[in-house]
Short mmCIF file of C-alpha atoms in Angstrom, two decimals:
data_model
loop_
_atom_site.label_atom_id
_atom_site.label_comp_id
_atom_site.label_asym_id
_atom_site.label_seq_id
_atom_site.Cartn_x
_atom_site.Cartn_y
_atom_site.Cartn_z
CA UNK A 107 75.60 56.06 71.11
CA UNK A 108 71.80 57.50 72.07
CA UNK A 109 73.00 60.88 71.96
CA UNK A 110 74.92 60.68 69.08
CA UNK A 111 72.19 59.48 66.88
CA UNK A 112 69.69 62.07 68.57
CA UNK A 113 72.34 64.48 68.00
CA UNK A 114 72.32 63.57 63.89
CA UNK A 115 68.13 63.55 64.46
CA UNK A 116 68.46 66.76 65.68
CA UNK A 117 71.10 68.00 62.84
CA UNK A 118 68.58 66.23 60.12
CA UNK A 119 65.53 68.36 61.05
CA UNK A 120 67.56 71.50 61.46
CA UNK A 121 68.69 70.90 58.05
CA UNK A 122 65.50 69.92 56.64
CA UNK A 123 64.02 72.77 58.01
CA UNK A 124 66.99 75.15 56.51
CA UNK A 125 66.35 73.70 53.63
CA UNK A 126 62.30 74.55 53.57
CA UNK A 127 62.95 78.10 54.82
CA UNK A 128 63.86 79.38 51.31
CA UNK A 129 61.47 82.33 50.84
CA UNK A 130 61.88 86.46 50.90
CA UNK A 131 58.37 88.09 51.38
CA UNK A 132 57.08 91.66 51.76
CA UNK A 133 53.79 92.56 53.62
CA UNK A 134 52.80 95.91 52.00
CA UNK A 135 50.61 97.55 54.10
CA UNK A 136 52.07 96.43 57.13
CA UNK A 137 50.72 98.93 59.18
CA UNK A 138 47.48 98.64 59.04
CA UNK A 139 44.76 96.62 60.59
CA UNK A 140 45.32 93.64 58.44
CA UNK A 141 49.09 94.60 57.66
CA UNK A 142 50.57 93.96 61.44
CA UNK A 143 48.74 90.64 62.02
CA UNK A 144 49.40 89.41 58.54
CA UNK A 145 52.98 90.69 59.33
CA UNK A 146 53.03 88.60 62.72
CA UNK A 147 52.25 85.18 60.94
CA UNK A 148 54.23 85.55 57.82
CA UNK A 149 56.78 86.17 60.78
CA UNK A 150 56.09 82.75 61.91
CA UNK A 151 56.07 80.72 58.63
CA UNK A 152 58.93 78.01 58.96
CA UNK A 153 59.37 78.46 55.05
CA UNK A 154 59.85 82.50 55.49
CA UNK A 155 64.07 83.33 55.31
CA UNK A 156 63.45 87.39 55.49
CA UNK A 157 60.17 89.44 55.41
CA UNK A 158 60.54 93.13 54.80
CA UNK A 159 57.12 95.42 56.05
CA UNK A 160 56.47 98.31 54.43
CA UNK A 161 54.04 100.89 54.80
CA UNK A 162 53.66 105.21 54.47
CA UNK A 163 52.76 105.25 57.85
CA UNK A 164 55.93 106.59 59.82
CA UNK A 165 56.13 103.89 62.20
CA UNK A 166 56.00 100.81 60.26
CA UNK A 167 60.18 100.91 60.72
CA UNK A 168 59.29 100.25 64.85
CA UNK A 169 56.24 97.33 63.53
CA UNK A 170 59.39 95.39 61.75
CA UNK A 171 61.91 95.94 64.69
CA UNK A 172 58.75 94.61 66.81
CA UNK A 173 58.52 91.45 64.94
CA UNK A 174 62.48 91.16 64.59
CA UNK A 175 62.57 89.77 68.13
CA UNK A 176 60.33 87.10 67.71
CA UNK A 177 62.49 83.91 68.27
CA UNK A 178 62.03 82.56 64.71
CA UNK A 179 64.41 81.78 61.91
CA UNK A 180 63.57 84.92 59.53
CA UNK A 181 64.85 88.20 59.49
CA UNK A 182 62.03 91.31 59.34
CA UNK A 183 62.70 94.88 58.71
CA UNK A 184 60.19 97.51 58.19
CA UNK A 185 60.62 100.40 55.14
CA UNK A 186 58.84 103.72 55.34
CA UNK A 187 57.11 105.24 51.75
CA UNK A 188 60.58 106.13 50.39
CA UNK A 189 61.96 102.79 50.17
CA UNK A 190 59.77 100.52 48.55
CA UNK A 191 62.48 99.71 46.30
CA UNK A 192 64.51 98.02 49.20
CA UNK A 193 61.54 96.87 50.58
CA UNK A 194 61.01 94.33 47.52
CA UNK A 195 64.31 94.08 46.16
CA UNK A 196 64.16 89.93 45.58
CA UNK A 197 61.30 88.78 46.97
CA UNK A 198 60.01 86.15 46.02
CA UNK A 199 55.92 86.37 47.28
CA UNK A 200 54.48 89.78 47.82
CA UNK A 201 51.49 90.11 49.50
CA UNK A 202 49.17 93.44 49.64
CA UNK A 203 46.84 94.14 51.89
CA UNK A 204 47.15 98.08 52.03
CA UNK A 205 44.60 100.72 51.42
CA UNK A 206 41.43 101.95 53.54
CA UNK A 207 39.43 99.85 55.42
CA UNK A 208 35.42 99.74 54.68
CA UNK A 209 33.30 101.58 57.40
CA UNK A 210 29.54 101.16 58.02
CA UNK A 211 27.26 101.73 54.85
CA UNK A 212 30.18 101.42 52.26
CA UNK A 213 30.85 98.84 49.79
CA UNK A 214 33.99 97.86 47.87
CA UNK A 215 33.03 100.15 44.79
CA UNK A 216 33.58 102.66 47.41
CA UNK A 217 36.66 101.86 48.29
CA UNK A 218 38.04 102.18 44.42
CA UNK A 219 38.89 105.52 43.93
CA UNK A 220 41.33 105.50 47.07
CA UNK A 221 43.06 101.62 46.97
CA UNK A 222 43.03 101.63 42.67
CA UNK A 223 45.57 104.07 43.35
CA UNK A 224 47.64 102.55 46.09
CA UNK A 225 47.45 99.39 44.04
CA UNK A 226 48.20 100.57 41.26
CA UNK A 227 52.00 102.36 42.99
CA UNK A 228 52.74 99.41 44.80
CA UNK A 229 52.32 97.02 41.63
CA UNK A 230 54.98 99.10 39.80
CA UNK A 231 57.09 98.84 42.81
CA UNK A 232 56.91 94.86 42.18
CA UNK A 233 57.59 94.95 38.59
CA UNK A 234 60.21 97.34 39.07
CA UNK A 235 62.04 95.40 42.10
CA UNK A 236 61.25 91.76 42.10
CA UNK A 237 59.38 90.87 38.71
CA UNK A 238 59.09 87.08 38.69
CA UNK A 239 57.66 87.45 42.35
CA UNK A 240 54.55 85.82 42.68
CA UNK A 241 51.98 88.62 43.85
CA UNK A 242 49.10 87.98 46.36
CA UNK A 243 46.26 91.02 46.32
CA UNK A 244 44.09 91.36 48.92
CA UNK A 245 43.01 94.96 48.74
CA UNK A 246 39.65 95.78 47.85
CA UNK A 247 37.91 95.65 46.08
CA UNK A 248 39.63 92.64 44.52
CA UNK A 249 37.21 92.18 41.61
CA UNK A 250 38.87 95.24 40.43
CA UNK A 251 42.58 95.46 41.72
CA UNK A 252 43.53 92.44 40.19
CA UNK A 253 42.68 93.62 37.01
CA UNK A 254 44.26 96.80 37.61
CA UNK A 255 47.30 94.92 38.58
CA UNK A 256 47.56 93.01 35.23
CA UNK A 257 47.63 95.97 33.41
CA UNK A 258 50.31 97.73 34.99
CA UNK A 259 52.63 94.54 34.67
CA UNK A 260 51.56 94.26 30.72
CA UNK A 261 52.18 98.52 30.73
CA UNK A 262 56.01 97.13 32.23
CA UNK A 263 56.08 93.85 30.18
CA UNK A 264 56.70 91.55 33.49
CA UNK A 265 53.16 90.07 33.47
CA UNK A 266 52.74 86.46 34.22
CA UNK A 267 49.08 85.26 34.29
CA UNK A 268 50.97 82.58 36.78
CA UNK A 269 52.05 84.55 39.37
CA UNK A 270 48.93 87.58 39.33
CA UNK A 271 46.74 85.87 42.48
CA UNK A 272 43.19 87.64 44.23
CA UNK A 273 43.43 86.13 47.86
CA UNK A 274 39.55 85.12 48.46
CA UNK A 275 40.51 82.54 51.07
CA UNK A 276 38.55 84.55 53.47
CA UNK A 277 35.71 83.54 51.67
CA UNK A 278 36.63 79.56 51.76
CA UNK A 279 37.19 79.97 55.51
CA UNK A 280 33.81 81.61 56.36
CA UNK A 281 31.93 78.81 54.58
CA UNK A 282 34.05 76.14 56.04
CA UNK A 283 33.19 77.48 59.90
CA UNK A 284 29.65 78.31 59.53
CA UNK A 285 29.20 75.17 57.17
CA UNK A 286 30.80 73.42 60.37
CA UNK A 287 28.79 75.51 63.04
CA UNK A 288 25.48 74.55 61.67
CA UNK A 289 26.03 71.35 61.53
CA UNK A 290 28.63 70.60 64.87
CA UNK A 291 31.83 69.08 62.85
CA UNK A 292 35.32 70.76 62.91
CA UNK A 293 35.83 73.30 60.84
CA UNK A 294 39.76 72.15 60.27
CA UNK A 295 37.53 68.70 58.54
CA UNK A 296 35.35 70.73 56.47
CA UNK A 297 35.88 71.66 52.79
CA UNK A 298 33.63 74.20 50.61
CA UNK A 299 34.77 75.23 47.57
CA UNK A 300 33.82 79.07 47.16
CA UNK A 301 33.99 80.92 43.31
CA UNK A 302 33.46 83.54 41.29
CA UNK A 303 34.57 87.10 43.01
CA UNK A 304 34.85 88.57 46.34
CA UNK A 305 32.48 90.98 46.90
CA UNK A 306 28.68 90.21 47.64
CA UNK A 307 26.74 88.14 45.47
CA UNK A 308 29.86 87.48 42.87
CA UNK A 309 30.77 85.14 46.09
CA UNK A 310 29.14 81.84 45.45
CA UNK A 311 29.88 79.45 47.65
CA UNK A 312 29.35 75.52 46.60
CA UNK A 313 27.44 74.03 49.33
CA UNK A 314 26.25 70.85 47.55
CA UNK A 315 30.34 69.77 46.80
CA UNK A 316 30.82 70.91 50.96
CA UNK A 317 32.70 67.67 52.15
CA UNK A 318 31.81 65.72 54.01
CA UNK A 319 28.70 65.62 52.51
CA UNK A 320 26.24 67.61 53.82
CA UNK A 321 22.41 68.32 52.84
CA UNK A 322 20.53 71.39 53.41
CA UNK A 323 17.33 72.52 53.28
CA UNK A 324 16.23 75.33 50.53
CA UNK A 325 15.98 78.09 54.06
CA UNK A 326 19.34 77.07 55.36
CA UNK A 327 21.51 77.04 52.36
CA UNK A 328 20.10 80.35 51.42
CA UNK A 329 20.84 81.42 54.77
CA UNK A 330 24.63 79.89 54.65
CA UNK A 331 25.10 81.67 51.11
CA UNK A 332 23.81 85.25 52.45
CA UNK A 333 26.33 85.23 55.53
CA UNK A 334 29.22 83.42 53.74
CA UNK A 335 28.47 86.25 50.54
CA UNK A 336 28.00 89.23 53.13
CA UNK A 337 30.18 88.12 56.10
CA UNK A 338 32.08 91.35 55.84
CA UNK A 339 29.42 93.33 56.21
CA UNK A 340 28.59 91.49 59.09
CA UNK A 341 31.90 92.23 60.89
CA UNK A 342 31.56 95.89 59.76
CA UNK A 343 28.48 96.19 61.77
CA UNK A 344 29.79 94.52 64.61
CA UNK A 345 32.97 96.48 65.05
CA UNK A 346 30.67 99.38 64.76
CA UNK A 347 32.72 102.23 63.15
CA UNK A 348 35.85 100.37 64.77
CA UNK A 349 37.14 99.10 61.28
CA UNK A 350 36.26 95.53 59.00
CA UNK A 351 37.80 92.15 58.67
CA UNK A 352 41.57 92.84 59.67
CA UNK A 353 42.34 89.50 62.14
CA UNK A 354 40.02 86.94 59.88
CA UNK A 355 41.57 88.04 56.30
CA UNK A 356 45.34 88.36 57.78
CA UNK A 357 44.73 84.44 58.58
CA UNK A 358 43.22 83.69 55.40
CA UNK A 359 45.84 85.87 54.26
CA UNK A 360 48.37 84.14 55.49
CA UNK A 361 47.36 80.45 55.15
CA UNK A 362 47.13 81.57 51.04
CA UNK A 363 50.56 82.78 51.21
CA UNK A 364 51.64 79.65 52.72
CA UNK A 365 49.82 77.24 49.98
CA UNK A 366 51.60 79.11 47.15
CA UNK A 367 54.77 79.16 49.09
CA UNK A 368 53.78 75.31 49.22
CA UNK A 369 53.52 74.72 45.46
CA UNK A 370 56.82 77.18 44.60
CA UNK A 371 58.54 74.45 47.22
CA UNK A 372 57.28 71.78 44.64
CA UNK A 373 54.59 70.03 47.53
CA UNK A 374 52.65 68.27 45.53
CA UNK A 375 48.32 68.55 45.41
CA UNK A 376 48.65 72.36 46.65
CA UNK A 377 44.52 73.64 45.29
CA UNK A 378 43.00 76.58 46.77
CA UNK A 379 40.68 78.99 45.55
CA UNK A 380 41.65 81.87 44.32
CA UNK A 381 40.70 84.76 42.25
CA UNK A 382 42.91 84.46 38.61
CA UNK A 383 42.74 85.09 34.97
CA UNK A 384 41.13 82.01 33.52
CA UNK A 385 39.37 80.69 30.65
CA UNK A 386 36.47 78.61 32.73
CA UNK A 387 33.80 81.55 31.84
CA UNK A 388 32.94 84.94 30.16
CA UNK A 389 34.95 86.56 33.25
CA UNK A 390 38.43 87.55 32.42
CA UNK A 391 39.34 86.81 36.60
CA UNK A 392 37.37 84.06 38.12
CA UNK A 393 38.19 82.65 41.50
CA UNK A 394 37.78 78.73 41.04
CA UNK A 395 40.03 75.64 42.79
CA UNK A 396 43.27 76.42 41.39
CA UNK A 397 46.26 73.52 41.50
CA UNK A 398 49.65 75.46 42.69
CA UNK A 399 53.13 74.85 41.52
CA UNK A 400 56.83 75.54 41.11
CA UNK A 401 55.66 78.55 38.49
CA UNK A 402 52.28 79.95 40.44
CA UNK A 403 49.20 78.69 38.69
CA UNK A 404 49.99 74.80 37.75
CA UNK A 405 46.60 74.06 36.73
CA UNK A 406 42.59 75.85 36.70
CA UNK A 407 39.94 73.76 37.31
CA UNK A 408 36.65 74.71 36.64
CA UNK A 409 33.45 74.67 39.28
CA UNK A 410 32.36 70.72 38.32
CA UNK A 411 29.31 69.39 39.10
CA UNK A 412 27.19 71.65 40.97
CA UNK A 413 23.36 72.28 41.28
CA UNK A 414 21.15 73.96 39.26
CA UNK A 415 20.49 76.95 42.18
CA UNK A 416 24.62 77.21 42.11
CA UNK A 417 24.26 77.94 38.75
CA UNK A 418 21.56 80.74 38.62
CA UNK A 419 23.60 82.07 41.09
CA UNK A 420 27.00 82.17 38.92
CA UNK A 421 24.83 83.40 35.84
CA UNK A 422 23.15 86.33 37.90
CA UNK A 423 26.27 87.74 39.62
CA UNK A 424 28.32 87.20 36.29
CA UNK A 425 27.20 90.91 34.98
CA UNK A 426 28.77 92.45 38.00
CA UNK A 427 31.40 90.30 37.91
CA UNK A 428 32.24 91.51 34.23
CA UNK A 429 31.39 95.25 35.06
CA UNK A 430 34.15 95.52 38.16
CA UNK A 431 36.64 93.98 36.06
CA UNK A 432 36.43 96.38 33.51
CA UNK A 433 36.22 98.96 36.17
CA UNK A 434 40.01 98.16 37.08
CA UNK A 435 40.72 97.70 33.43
CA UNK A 436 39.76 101.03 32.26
CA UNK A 437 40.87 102.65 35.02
CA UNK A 438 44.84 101.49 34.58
CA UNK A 439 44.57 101.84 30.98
CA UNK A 440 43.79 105.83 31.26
CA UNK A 441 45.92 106.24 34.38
#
């Protein structure tokens, strides 16, 4: 009798389980510093059914046979640059963390010329192949490829303001460890909302709605805002030449691609920040708590209550914010 009912426990889960796994996703950029990581815990998502990897770098076909024997439930095969087509055929979340990594003494602005391009190809690949897939952008500099992205998809008549996301979880995870760090809590118990963009100063994080509530003094929340705003930079220098954020943003990477996975699954109370076109300012893309759902973006909430330094700090970036949109604006529109 016992191992007949653990035997229908055990059928239950597995079919539970089945029954969560419903998702096809594509890494592009696989090969690269945040591609193969990223790769390796989409790889592990329970809700993943197949993940392709694709990447121009010739071996990315050996990164998805790698990850193929990795005792989980998906599939995962890796596509060279001919056969981006096959590589997106159906997915359902794509997520795109290809293009050059920053080195020492360059910004995201520098980085434009090279990944506006490489967005801007792998985009059409996704309106071509798998249209009503909802599309996760991490490539920098994100202020601008975003933008860039909604272009092309108006230029193919596929775009959906729903389904057009900036991953700046990276971001939200720095201030929720060093919000922790300075004051000894878990950072798995800490919550800081962080908006605007994701690059420098248009990075504001909210310290006074950090939960649980926590007070600072004027030196250290100016010192939490500089590292959260500039904690790139600060794993630039470290690496020393050696590359940027590649293991921190494939986990904020991934945990993003899980939330919205989350909200397409119907899970209800699925808000993250994240980098979108909205209505809450001036800014065309804003990255504010955003509600996700069985279409993408369910609902866009704006900042709330915040203090009055939060707000000089939102009004002073805001210029830059505007200009690197319409950087990736004008640059799809004559390209």
């Amino acid at each position: 009798m016992l191992s007949a009912v653990r035997a229908a426990s055990r059928a239950a889960s597995a079919a539970a389980q089945q029954h969560r796994r419903s998702f096809r996703c594509s890494v592009l950029g696989a090969a690269g510093g945040i591609g193969q990581p990223l790769s390796l815990l989409m790889k592990l998502n329970p809700r993943v059914t197949s993940l392709t990897c694709y990447d121009v770098a010739p071996f990315v076909p050996g990164v998805g046979v790698d990850l193929s024997h990795i005792n989980t439930g998906s599939s995962c095969i890796g596509y060279g640059k001919d056969d981006l087509k096959k590589a997106l055929d159906g997915c359902d979340v794509v997520v795109i963390p290809a293009g050059v990594p920053r080195k020492p003494g360059m910004t995201r602005d520098d980085l434009f010329n090279i990944n506006a391009g490489i967005v801007k190809t792998l985009v059409e690949g996704c309106a071509d192949a798998c249209p009503n897939a909802c599309i996760l952008i991490i490539s920098n500099p994100v202020n601008s490829t975003v933008p860039i992205a909604s272009e092309v998809l108006k230029k193919k008549g596929v775009y959906n303001p729903k389904k057009l996301f900036g991953v700046t979880t990276l971001d939200v995870v720095r201030a929720r460890t060093f919000v922790a760090n300075a004051r000894n809590r878990d950072p798995a118990l800490v919550t800081v909302p962080v908006v605007g963009g994701h690059a420098g100063t248009t990075i504001v994080p909210l310290l006074s709605q950090a939960q649980p509530h926590t007070t600072f003094t004027d030196e250290e929340r100016d010192a939490l805002t500089h590292r959260i705003m500039f904690g790139g930079d600060e794993v630039v220098k470290a690496k020393d030449g050696a590359g940027s954020a590649t293991l921190s943003m494939a986990y904020a990477g991934a945990e993003f691609a899980d939330k919205v996975m989350a909200g397409l699954s119907g899970e209800a109370c699925v808000t993250e920040c994240t980098f979108v076109e909205s209505s809450i300012t001036e800014a065309k893309f804003f990255s504010s708590p955003v509600t996700l759902g069985k279409e993408g973006v369910e609902t866009i909430h704006d900042v709330g209550a915040i203090s009055d330094h939060e707000k000089k700090l939102i009004a002073d970036m805001m210029p830059d914010l505007l200009a690197q949109a319409e950087k990736g604006f004008k640059f799809a529109k004559e390209s």
